[in-house]
Amino acid sequence: QKEVEQNSGPLSVPEGAIASLNCTYSDRGSQSFFWYRQYSGKSPELIMSIYSNGDKEDGRFTAQLNKASQYVSLLIRDSQPSDSATYLCAVNRLGNTDKLIFGTGTRLQVFP
Amino acid sequence: DVKVTQSSRYLVKRTGEKVFLECVQDMDHENMFWYRQDPGLGLRLIYFSYDVKMKEKGDIPEGYSVSREKKERFSLILESASTNQTSMYLCASSSRVITPYEQYFGPGTRLTVT
């Protein structure tokens, strides 16, 4: 089992719809969770971090964390073509380290 | 705003050459990281540094070394470049104190070894 798993996609949604991206992780003790957006040919950009169970909203983005079920999700409301990118989920590694484990990403396509 | 810069966006080298990739951050971050990213394999950690002159091997350190002589600068060295080191190389930095784990990436260097 991969440490951080994401469906590779592509996930295709129409403009204006809600895009839902999911991520599961294997280390039950993980405490910090991140979503990065990566446009084709560019580097990852941090868009959301979440540390507690529940929802965290930032503009059109909502991160949801359920530690009991070991999943974290990202909702994008009112999806725009400019949201088309690969979204990477990242989770802190256990132990005395500041390292992250990254999923391989879900490619999102928003069509007009 | 965190700024991480990398010395080159694109680099073409020959097999056997010694290659230096440089990364500079301006946020006084303690941690710096080198990753490579390949299709289908995601981001893989090569080396990590948590302080000047301190380093830890990541998941795929073979064929690479690093140097951190100043806090803001972290260099990745390919001792003898090989074609299987053709990849996108990404540098990142993070604070140990302010927002632990939040990593900020440079623009990346696409390295081709022929």
PDB file of N, CA and C in Angstrom, chain A residues 9-109:
ATOM      1  N   GLY A   9      -6.653  10.273 -12.032  1.00  0.00           N
ATOM      2  CA  GLY A   9      -7.548  11.001 -12.924  1.00  0.00           C
ATOM      3  C   GLY A   9      -7.279  10.669 -14.388  1.00  0.00           C
ATOM      4  N   PRO A  10      -7.700  11.535 -15.326  1.00  0.00           N
ATOM      5  CA  PRO A  10      -8.168  12.874 -15.018  1.00  0.00           C
ATOM      6  C   PRO A  10      -9.595  12.924 -14.484  1.00  0.00           C
ATOM      7  N   LEU A  11      -9.824  13.904 -13.619  1.00  0.00           N
ATOM      8  CA  LEU A  11     -11.149  14.208 -13.145  1.00  0.00           C
ATOM      9  C   LEU A  11     -11.649  15.373 -13.988  1.00  0.00           C
ATOM     10  N   SER A  12     -12.712  15.151 -14.716  1.00  0.00           N
ATOM     11  CA  SER A  12     -13.245  16.192 -15.600  1.00  0.00           C
ATOM     12  C   SER A  12     -14.536  16.747 -15.033  1.00  0.00           C
ATOM     13  N   VAL A  13     -14.598  18.055 -14.850  1.00  0.00           N
ATOM     14  CA  VAL A  13     -15.807  18.691 -14.347  1.00  0.00           C
ATOM     15  C   VAL A  13     -16.130  19.903 -15.214  1.00  0.00           C
ATOM     16  N   PRO A  14     -17.413  20.228 -15.343  1.00  0.00           N
ATOM     17  CA  PRO A  14     -17.764  21.426 -16.114  1.00  0.00           C
ATOM     18  C   PRO A  14     -17.506  22.691 -15.308  1.00  0.00           C
ATOM     19  N   GLU A  15     -17.270  23.757 -16.009  1.00  0.00           N
ATOM     20  CA  GLU A  15     -17.081  25.063 -15.362  1.00  0.00           C
ATOM     21  C   GLU A  15     -18.275  25.371 -14.456  1.00  0.00           C
ATOM     22  N   GLY A  16     -17.967  25.853 -13.252  1.00  0.00           N
ATOM     23  CA  GLY A  16     -19.014  26.196 -12.305  1.00  0.00           C
ATOM     24  C   GLY A  16     -19.390  25.081 -11.347  1.00  0.00           C
ATOM     25  N   ALA A  17     -18.956  23.867 -11.630  1.00  0.00           N
ATOM     26  CA  ALA A  17     -19.281  22.722 -10.768  1.00  0.00           C
ATOM     27  C   ALA A  17     -18.311  22.643  -9.596  1.00  0.00           C
ATOM     28  N   ILE A  18     -18.615  21.728  -8.669  1.00  0.00           N
ATOM     29  CA  ILE A  18     -17.713  21.457  -7.547  1.00  0.00           C
ATOM     30  C   ILE A  18     -16.810  20.290  -7.936  1.00  0.00           C
ATOM     31  N   ALA A  19     -15.517  20.502  -7.789  1.00  0.00           N
ATOM     32  CA  ALA A  19     -14.551  19.422  -8.007  1.00  0.00           C
ATOM     33  C   ALA A  19     -14.163  18.848  -6.650  1.00  0.00           C
ATOM     34  N   SER A  20     -14.168  17.528  -6.539  1.00  0.00           N
ATOM     35  CA  SER A  20     -13.849  16.864  -5.283  1.00  0.00           C
ATOM     36  C   SER A  20     -12.641  15.952  -5.495  1.00  0.00           C
ATOM     37  N   LEU A  21     -11.574  16.251  -4.780  1.00  0.00           N
ATOM     38  CA  LEU A  21     -10.325  15.504  -4.910  1.00  0.00           C
ATOM     39  C   LEU A  21     -10.056  14.792  -3.592  1.00  0.00           C
ATOM     40  N   ASN A  22      -9.689  13.519  -3.673  1.00  0.00           N
ATOM     41  CA  ASN A  22      -9.526  12.723  -2.464  1.00  0.00           C
ATOM     42  C   ASN A  22      -8.126  12.167  -2.313  1.00  0.00           C
ATOM     43  N   CYS A  23      -7.779  11.900  -1.067  1.00  0.00           N
ATOM     44  CA  CYS A  23      -6.440  11.410  -0.735  1.00  0.00           C
ATOM     45  C   CYS A  23      -6.567  10.529   0.506  1.00  0.00           C
ATOM     46  N   THR A  24      -5.939   9.372   0.501  1.00  0.00           N
ATOM     47  CA  THR A  24      -5.876   8.546   1.703  1.00  0.00           C
ATOM     48  C   THR A  24      -4.412   8.366   2.094  1.00  0.00           C
ATOM     49  N   TYR A  25      -4.183   8.163   3.376  1.00  0.00           N
ATOM     50  CA  TYR A  25      -2.815   8.014   3.871  1.00  0.00           C
ATOM     51  C   TYR A  25      -2.749   6.847   4.824  1.00  0.00           C
ATOM     52  N   SER A  26      -1.554   6.296   5.001  1.00  0.00           N
ATOM     53  CA  SER A  26      -1.441   5.044   5.753  1.00  0.00           C
ATOM     54  C   SER A  26      -0.969   5.234   7.193  1.00  0.00           C
ATOM     55  N   ASP A  27      -0.216   6.319   7.480  1.00  0.00           N
ATOM     56  CA  ASP A  27       0.309   6.497   8.834  1.00  0.00           C
ATOM     57  C   ASP A  27      -0.736   7.131   9.740  1.00  0.00           C
ATOM     58  N   ARG A  28      -1.269   6.355  10.642  1.00  0.00           N
ATOM     59  CA  ARG A  28      -2.357   6.832  11.479  1.00  0.00           C
ATOM     60  C   ARG A  28      -1.947   8.023  12.352  1.00  0.00           C
ATOM     61  N   GLY A  29      -0.649   8.133  12.661  1.00  0.00           N
ATOM     62  CA  GLY A  29      -0.193   9.213  13.529  1.00  0.00           C
ATOM     63  C   GLY A  29       0.081  10.530  12.826  1.00  0.00           C
ATOM     64  N   SER A  30      -0.127  10.593  11.534  1.00  0.00           N
ATOM     65  CA  SER A  30       0.142  11.841  10.792  1.00  0.00           C
ATOM     66  C   SER A  30      -0.743  12.956  11.313  1.00  0.00           C
ATOM     67  N   GLN A  31      -0.165  14.166  11.351  1.00  0.00           N
ATOM     68  CA  GLN A  31      -0.865  15.297  11.976  1.00  0.00           C
ATOM     69  C   GLN A  31      -1.047  16.498  11.050  1.00  0.00           C
ATOM     70  N   SER A  32      -0.277  16.527   9.976  1.00  0.00           N
ATOM     71  CA  SER A  32      -0.284  17.720   9.120  1.00  0.00           C
ATOM     72  C   SER A  32      -0.516  17.312   7.679  1.00  0.00           C
ATOM     73  N   PHE A  33      -1.424  18.052   7.007  1.00  0.00           N
ATOM     74  CA  PHE A  33      -1.873  17.643   5.690  1.00  0.00           C
ATOM     75  C   PHE A  33      -1.926  18.866   4.782  1.00  0.00           C
ATOM     76  N   PHE A  34      -1.514  18.659   3.535  1.00  0.00           N
ATOM     77  CA  PHE A  34      -1.375  19.796   2.632  1.00  0.00           C
ATOM     78  C   PHE A  34      -1.889  19.439   1.246  1.00  0.00           C
ATOM     79  N   TRP A  35      -2.390  20.463   0.585  1.00  0.00           N
ATOM     80  CA  TRP A  35      -2.734  20.347  -0.825  1.00  0.00           C
ATOM     81  C   TRP A  35      -1.883  21.337  -1.617  1.00  0.00           C
ATOM     82  N   TYR A  36      -1.273  20.817  -2.678  1.00  0.00           N
ATOM     83  CA  TYR A  36      -0.482  21.625  -3.597  1.00  0.00           C
ATOM     84  C   TYR A  36      -1.139  21.562  -4.976  1.00  0.00           C
ATOM     85  N   ARG A  37      -1.055  22.654  -5.683  1.00  0.00           N
ATOM     86  CA  ARG A  37      -1.512  22.715  -7.072  1.00  0.00           C
ATOM     87  C   ARG A  37      -0.283  22.819  -7.959  1.00  0.00           C
ATOM     88  N   GLN A  38      -0.270  22.051  -9.037  1.00  0.00           N
ATOM     89  CA  GLN A  38       0.871  22.074  -9.946  1.00  0.00           C
ATOM     90  C   GLN A  38       0.374  22.174 -11.385  1.00  0.00           C
ATOM     91  N   TYR A  39       0.621  23.308 -11.998  1.00  0.00           N
ATOM     92  CA  TYR A  39       0.310  23.463 -13.421  1.00  0.00           C
ATOM     93  C   TYR A  39       1.377  22.738 -14.236  1.00  0.00           C
ATOM     94  N   SER A  40       0.983  22.328 -15.418  1.00  0.00           N
ATOM     95  CA  SER A  40       1.879  21.576 -16.291  1.00  0.00           C
ATOM     96  C   SER A  40       3.186  22.343 -16.531  1.00  0.00           C
ATOM     97  N   GLY A  41       4.293  21.701 -16.262  1.00  0.00           N
ATOM     98  CA  GLY A  41       5.600  22.315 -16.486  1.00  0.00           C
ATOM     99  C   GLY A  41       6.057  23.251 -15.393  1.00  0.00           C
ATOM    100  N   LYS A  42       5.224  23.431 -14.371  1.00  0.00           N
ATOM    101  CA  LYS A  42       5.568  24.344 -13.268  1.00  0.00           C
ATOM    102  C   LYS A  42       5.813  23.557 -11.991  1.00  0.00           C
ATOM    103  N   SER A  43       6.204  24.283 -10.944  1.00  0.00           N
ATOM    104  CA  SER A  43       6.472  23.638  -9.665  1.00  0.00           C
ATOM    105  C   SER A  43       5.214  23.657  -8.787  1.00  0.00           C
ATOM    106  N   PRO A  44       5.158  22.794  -7.771  1.00  0.00           N
ATOM    107  CA  PRO A  44       3.989  22.769  -6.878  1.00  0.00           C
ATOM    108  C   PRO A  44       3.866  24.059  -6.072  1.00  0.00           C
ATOM    109  N   GLU A  45       2.620  24.464  -5.881  1.00  0.00           N
ATOM    110  CA  GLU A  45       2.293  25.670  -5.120  1.00  0.00           C
ATOM    111  C   GLU A  45       1.368  25.274  -3.990  1.00  0.00           C
ATOM    112  N   LEU A  46       1.709  25.638  -2.773  1.00  0.00           N
ATOM    113  CA  LEU A  46       0.886  25.310  -1.612  1.00  0.00           C
ATOM    114  C   LEU A  46      -0.414  26.110  -1.648  1.00  0.00           C
ATOM    115  N   ILE A  47      -1.567  25.400  -1.576  1.00  0.00           N
ATOM    116  CA  ILE A  47      -2.836  26.115  -1.570  1.00  0.00           C
ATOM    117  C   ILE A  47      -3.621  25.927  -0.282  1.00  0.00           C
ATOM    118  N   MET A  48      -3.443  24.824   0.420  1.00  0.00           N
ATOM    119  CA  MET A  48      -4.194  24.600   1.649  1.00  0.00           C
ATOM    120  C   MET A  48      -3.374  23.744   2.607  1.00  0.00           C
ATOM    121  N   SER A  49      -3.529  24.028   3.892  1.00  0.00           N
ATOM    122  CA  SER A  49      -2.987  23.153   4.922  1.00  0.00           C
ATOM    123  C   SER A  49      -4.108  22.900   5.920  1.00  0.00           C
ATOM    124  N   ILE A  50      -4.125  21.718   6.513  1.00  0.00           N
ATOM    125  CA  ILE A  50      -5.141  21.391   7.511  1.00  0.00           C
ATOM    126  C   ILE A  50      -4.526  20.475   8.541  1.00  0.00           C
ATOM    127  N   TYR A  51      -4.864  20.739   9.814  1.00  0.00           N
ATOM    128  CA  TYR A  51      -4.241  20.007  10.906  1.00  0.00           C
ATOM    129  C   TYR A  51      -5.257  19.331  11.823  1.00  0.00           C
ATOM    130  N   SER A  52      -6.520  19.793  11.775  1.00  0.00           N
ATOM    131  CA  SER A  52      -7.542  19.261  12.683  1.00  0.00           C
ATOM    132  C   SER A  52      -8.661  18.627  11.891  1.00  0.00           C
ATOM    133  N   ASN A  53      -9.344  17.676  12.509  1.00  0.00           N
ATOM    134  CA  ASN A  53     -10.504  17.063  11.879  1.00  0.00           C
ATOM    135  C   ASN A  53     -11.548  18.116  11.529  1.00  0.00           C
ATOM    136  N   GLY A  54     -12.202  17.920  10.401  1.00  0.00           N
ATOM    137  CA  GLY A  54     -13.262  18.842  10.015  1.00  0.00           C
ATOM    138  C   GLY A  54     -12.923  19.548   8.723  1.00  0.00           C
ATOM    139  N   ASP A  55     -13.546  20.695   8.543  1.00  0.00           N
ATOM    140  CA  ASP A  55     -13.402  21.465   7.312  1.00  0.00           C
ATOM    141  C   ASP A  55     -12.614  22.739   7.556  1.00  0.00           C
ATOM    142  N   LYS A  56     -11.867  23.131   6.532  1.00  0.00           N
ATOM    143  CA  LYS A  56     -11.179  24.420   6.558  1.00  0.00           C
ATOM    144  C   LYS A  56     -11.412  25.073   5.200  1.00  0.00           C
ATOM    145  N   GLU A  57     -11.950  26.282   5.238  1.00  0.00           N
ATOM    146  CA  GLU A  57     -12.317  26.963   4.002  1.00  0.00           C
ATOM    147  C   GLU A  57     -11.381  28.123   3.720  1.00  0.00           C
ATOM    148  N   ASP A  58     -11.055  28.291   2.446  1.00  0.00           N
ATOM    149  CA  ASP A  58     -10.244  29.439   2.025  1.00  0.00           C
ATOM    150  C   ASP A  58     -10.703  29.809   0.630  1.00  0.00           C
ATOM    151  N   GLY A  59     -11.556  30.814   0.547  1.00  0.00           N
ATOM    152  CA  GLY A  59     -12.086  31.215  -0.752  1.00  0.00           C
ATOM    153  C   GLY A  59     -12.913  30.106  -1.361  1.00  0.00           C
ATOM    154  N   ARG A  60     -12.585  29.713  -2.585  1.00  0.00           N
ATOM    155  CA  ARG A  60     -13.347  28.642  -3.246  1.00  0.00           C
ATOM    156  C   ARG A  60     -12.868  27.240  -2.832  1.00  0.00           C
ATOM    157  N   PHE A  61     -11.836  27.174  -2.022  1.00  0.00           N
ATOM    158  CA  PHE A  61     -11.257  25.890  -1.624  1.00  0.00           C
ATOM    159  C   PHE A  61     -11.710  25.502  -0.218  1.00  0.00           C
ATOM    160  N   THR A  62     -12.047  24.226  -0.052  1.00  0.00           N
ATOM    161  CA  THR A  62     -12.330  23.667   1.271  1.00  0.00           C
ATOM    162  C   THR A  62     -11.549  22.374   1.413  1.00  0.00           C
ATOM    163  N   ALA A  63     -10.740  22.308   2.466  1.00  0.00           N
ATOM    164  CA  ALA A  63     -10.051  21.061   2.793  1.00  0.00           C
ATOM    165  C   ALA A  63     -10.845  20.357   3.887  1.00  0.00           C
ATOM    166  N   GLN A  64     -10.963  19.041   3.759  1.00  0.00           N
ATOM    167  CA  GLN A  64     -11.684  18.251   4.755  1.00  0.00           C
ATOM    168  C   GLN A  64     -10.759  17.154   5.253  1.00  0.00           C
ATOM    169  N   LEU A  65     -10.711  16.979   6.564  1.00  0.00           N
ATOM    170  CA  LEU A  65      -9.843  15.975   7.166  1.00  0.00           C
ATOM    171  C   LEU A  65     -10.652  15.046   8.051  1.00  0.00           C
ATOM    172  N   ASN A  66     -10.433  13.750   7.883  1.00  0.00           N
ATOM    173  CA  ASN A  66     -11.043  12.735   8.756  1.00  0.00           C
ATOM    174  C   ASN A  66      -9.932  11.781   9.166  1.00  0.00           C
ATOM    175  N   LYS A  67      -9.379  12.005  10.340  1.00  0.00           N
ATOM    176  CA  LYS A  67      -8.238  11.200  10.786  1.00  0.00           C
ATOM    177  C   LYS A  67      -8.642   9.763  11.092  1.00  0.00           C
ATOM    178  N   ALA A  68      -9.852   9.564  11.567  1.00  0.00           N
ATOM    179  CA  ALA A  68     -10.300   8.204  11.896  1.00  0.00           C
ATOM    180  C   ALA A  68     -10.326   7.337  10.643  1.00  0.00           C
ATOM    181  N   SER A  69     -10.753   7.917   9.541  1.00  0.00           N
ATOM    182  CA  SER A  69     -10.815   7.191   8.278  1.00  0.00           C
ATOM    183  C   SER A  69      -9.561   7.373   7.437  1.00  0.00           C
ATOM    184  N   GLN A  70      -8.663   8.215   7.905  1.00  0.00           N
ATOM    185  CA  GLN A  70      -7.376   8.462   7.241  1.00  0.00           C
ATOM    186  C   GLN A  70      -7.565   8.963   5.810  1.00  0.00           C
ATOM    187  N   TYR A  71      -8.422   9.949   5.674  1.00  0.00           N
ATOM    188  CA  TYR A  71      -8.520  10.579   4.372  1.00  0.00           C
ATOM    189  C   TYR A  71      -8.610  12.088   4.514  1.00  0.00           C
ATOM    190  N   VAL A  72      -8.152  12.733   3.471  1.00  0.00           N
ATOM    191  CA  VAL A  72      -8.225  14.189   3.376  1.00  0.00           C
ATOM    192  C   VAL A  72      -8.708  14.516   1.958  1.00  0.00           C
ATOM    193  N   SER A  73      -9.572  15.499   1.862  1.00  0.00           N
ATOM    194  CA  SER A  73     -10.107  15.837   0.551  1.00  0.00           C
ATOM    195  C   SER A  73     -10.016  17.341   0.314  1.00  0.00           C
ATOM    196  N   LEU A  74     -10.115  17.698  -0.934  1.00  0.00           N
ATOM    197  CA  LEU A  74     -10.120  19.104  -1.338  1.00  0.00           C
ATOM    198  C   LEU A  74     -11.319  19.323  -2.243  1.00  0.00           C
ATOM    199  N   LEU A  75     -12.154  20.288  -1.852  1.00  0.00           N
ATOM    200  CA  LEU A  75     -13.284  20.670  -2.688  1.00  0.00           C
ATOM    201  C   LEU A  75     -12.979  22.016  -3.328  1.00  0.00           C
ATOM    202  N   ILE A  76     -13.246  22.116  -4.604  1.00  0.00           N
ATOM    203  CA  ILE A  76     -13.090  23.392  -5.304  1.00  0.00           C
ATOM    204  C   ILE A  76     -14.471  23.781  -5.814  1.00  0.00           C
ATOM    205  N   ARG A  77     -15.014  24.855  -5.254  1.00  0.00           N
ATOM    206  CA  ARG A  77     -16.339  25.320  -5.674  1.00  0.00           C
ATOM    207  C   ARG A  77     -16.217  26.230  -6.875  1.00  0.00           C
ATOM    208  N   ASP A  78     -17.291  26.291  -7.667  1.00  0.00           N
ATOM    209  CA  ASP A  78     -17.311  27.179  -8.834  1.00  0.00           C
ATOM    210  C   ASP A  78     -16.029  26.987  -9.652  1.00  0.00           C
ATOM    211  N   SER A  79     -15.765  25.763 -10.033  1.00  0.00           N
ATOM    212  CA  SER A  79     -14.525  25.436 -10.749  1.00  0.00           C
ATOM    213  C   SER A  79     -14.386  26.275 -12.019  1.00  0.00           C
ATOM    214  N   GLN A  80     -13.159  26.698 -12.262  1.00  0.00           N
ATOM    215  CA  GLN A  80     -12.836  27.501 -13.439  1.00  0.00           C
ATOM    216  C   GLN A  80     -11.817  26.756 -14.298  1.00  0.00           C
ATOM    217  N   PRO A  81     -11.801  27.037 -15.599  1.00  0.00           N
ATOM    218  CA  PRO A  81     -10.771  26.406 -16.442  1.00  0.00           C
ATOM    219  C   PRO A  81      -9.355  26.641 -15.914  1.00  0.00           C
ATOM    220  N   SER A  82      -9.147  27.766 -15.234  1.00  0.00           N
ATOM    221  CA  SER A  82      -7.820  28.053 -14.678  1.00  0.00           C
ATOM    222  C   SER A  82      -7.468  27.147 -13.502  1.00  0.00           C
ATOM    223  N   ASP A  83      -8.447  26.394 -13.000  1.00  0.00           N
ATOM    224  CA  ASP A  83      -8.168  25.418 -11.938  1.00  0.00           C
ATOM    225  C   ASP A  83      -7.623  24.114 -12.512  1.00  0.00           C
ATOM    226  N   SER A  84      -7.627  23.969 -13.816  1.00  0.00           N
ATOM    227  CA  SER A  84      -7.111  22.753 -14.455  1.00  0.00           C
ATOM    228  C   SER A  84      -5.623  22.625 -14.140  1.00  0.00           C
ATOM    229  N   ALA A  85      -5.273  21.567 -13.439  1.00  0.00           N
ATOM    230  CA  ALA A  85      -3.912  21.367 -12.941  1.00  0.00           C
ATOM    231  C   ALA A  85      -3.861  19.993 -12.286  1.00  0.00           C
ATOM    232  N   THR A  86      -2.697  19.620 -11.827  1.00  0.00           N
ATOM    233  CA  THR A  86      -2.561  18.416 -11.004  1.00  0.00           C
ATOM    234  C   THR A  86      -2.492  18.846  -9.545  1.00  0.00           C
ATOM    235  N   TYR A  87      -3.274  18.174  -8.710  1.00  0.00           N
ATOM    236  CA  TYR A  87      -3.333  18.510  -7.290  1.00  0.00           C
ATOM    237  C   TYR A  87      -2.647  17.399  -6.486  1.00  0.00           C
ATOM    238  N   LEU A  88      -1.643  17.814  -5.733  1.00  0.00           N
ATOM    239  CA  LEU A  88      -0.850  16.878  -4.934  1.00  0.00           C
ATOM    240  C   LEU A  88      -1.268  16.956  -3.472  1.00  0.00           C
ATOM    241  N   CYS A  89      -1.463  15.798  -2.877  1.00  0.00           N
ATOM    242  CA  CYS A  89      -1.723  15.697  -1.448  1.00  0.00           C
ATOM    243  C   CYS A  89      -0.394  15.372  -0.760  1.00  0.00           C
ATOM    244  N   ALA A  90      -0.135  15.992   0.380  1.00  0.00           N
ATOM    245  CA  ALA A  90       1.098  15.723   1.122  1.00  0.00           C
ATOM    246  C   ALA A  90       0.789  15.559   2.603  1.00  0.00           C
ATOM    247  N   VAL A  91       1.513  14.669   3.239  1.00  0.00           N
ATOM    248  CA  VAL A  91       1.288  14.326   4.646  1.00  0.00           C
ATOM    249  C   VAL A  91       2.640  14.303   5.348  1.00  0.00           C
ATOM    250  N   ASN A  92       2.684  14.761   6.599  1.00  0.00           N
ATOM    251  CA  ASN A  92       3.977  14.739   7.282  1.00  0.00           C
ATOM    252  C   ASN A  92       4.415  13.309   7.575  1.00  0.00           C
ATOM    253  N   ARG A  93       5.711  13.089   7.511  1.00  0.00           N
ATOM    254  CA  ARG A  93       6.259  11.788   7.890  1.00  0.00           C
ATOM    255  C   ARG A  93       6.345  11.707   9.406  1.00  0.00           C
ATOM    256  N   LEU A  94       6.157  10.522   9.919  1.00  0.00           N
ATOM    257  CA  LEU A  94       6.241  10.342  11.351  1.00  0.00           C
ATOM    258  C   LEU A  94       7.694  10.365  11.829  1.00  0.00           C
ATOM    259  N   GLY A  95       7.868  10.603  13.093  1.00  0.00           N
ATOM    260  CA  GLY A  95       9.208  10.666  13.644  1.00  0.00           C
ATOM    261  C   GLY A  95       9.670  12.104  13.747  1.00  0.00           C
ATOM    262  N   ASN A  96      10.850  12.294  14.280  1.00  0.00           N
ATOM    263  CA  ASN A  96      11.383  13.633  14.487  1.00  0.00           C
ATOM    264  C   ASN A  96      11.954  14.175  13.178  1.00  0.00           C
ATOM    265  N   THR A  97      11.057  14.551  12.292  1.00  0.00           N
ATOM    266  CA  THR A  97      11.477  15.004  10.975  1.00  0.00           C
ATOM    267  C   THR A  97      10.469  16.005  10.436  1.00  0.00           C
ATOM    268  N   ASP A  98      10.936  16.913   9.620  1.00  0.00           N
ATOM    269  CA  ASP A  98      10.053  17.889   8.989  1.00  0.00           C
ATOM    270  C   ASP A  98       9.725  17.500   7.551  1.00  0.00           C
ATOM    271  N   LYS A  99       9.900  16.261   7.220  1.00  0.00           N
ATOM    272  CA  LYS A  99       9.699  15.822   5.841  1.00  0.00           C
ATOM    273  C   LYS A  99       8.236  15.498   5.555  1.00  0.00           C
ATOM    274  N   LEU A 100       7.880  15.629   4.286  1.00  0.00           N
ATOM    275  CA  LEU A 100       6.542  15.300   3.808  1.00  0.00           C
ATOM    276  C   LEU A 100       6.604  14.100   2.873  1.00  0.00           C
ATOM    277  N   ILE A 101       5.474  13.386   2.807  1.00  0.00           N
ATOM    278  CA  ILE A 101       5.293  12.356   1.787  1.00  0.00           C
ATOM    279  C   ILE A 101       4.231  12.879   0.828  1.00  0.00           C
ATOM    280  N   PHE A 102       4.531  12.815  -0.463  1.00  0.00           N
ATOM    281  CA  PHE A 102       3.608  13.337  -1.469  1.00  0.00           C
ATOM    282  C   PHE A 102       2.908  12.192  -2.183  1.00  0.00           C
ATOM    283  N   GLY A 103       1.630  12.399  -2.487  1.00  0.00           N
ATOM    284  CA  GLY A 103       0.947  11.528  -3.414  1.00  0.00           C
ATOM    285  C   GLY A 103       1.372  11.862  -4.835  1.00  0.00           C
ATOM    286  N   THR A 104       0.969  11.023  -5.770  1.00  0.00           N
ATOM    287  CA  THR A 104       1.375  11.237  -7.152  1.00  0.00           C
ATOM    288  C   THR A 104       0.462  12.223  -7.890  1.00  0.00           C
ATOM    289  N   GLY A 105      -0.621  12.638  -7.220  1.00  0.00           N
ATOM    290  CA  GLY A 105      -1.431  13.703  -7.775  1.00  0.00           C
ATOM    291  C   GLY A 105      -2.634  13.241  -8.558  1.00  0.00           C
ATOM    292  N   THR A 106      -3.644  14.105  -8.571  1.00  0.00           N
ATOM    293  CA  THR A 106      -4.850  13.912  -9.386  1.00  0.00           C
ATOM    294  C   THR A 106      -4.918  15.040 -10.397  1.00  0.00           C
ATOM    295  N   ARG A 107      -5.056  14.666 -11.654  1.00  0.00           N
ATOM    296  CA  ARG A 107      -5.166  15.701 -12.694  1.00  0.00           C
ATOM    297  C   ARG A 107      -6.619  16.123 -12.824  1.00  0.00           C
ATOM    298  N   LEU A 108      -6.853  17.405 -12.683  1.00  0.00           N
ATOM    299  CA  LEU A 108      -8.196  17.982 -12.795  1.00  0.00           C
ATOM    300  C   LEU A 108      -8.302  18.745 -14.110  1.00  0.00           C
ATOM    301  N   GLN A 109      -9.387  18.467 -14.827  1.00  0.00           N
ATOM    302  CA  GLN A 109      -9.676  19.220 -16.055  1.00  0.00           C
ATOM    303  C   GLN A 109     -11.034  19.876 -15.887  1.00  0.00           C
TER     304      GLN A 109
END
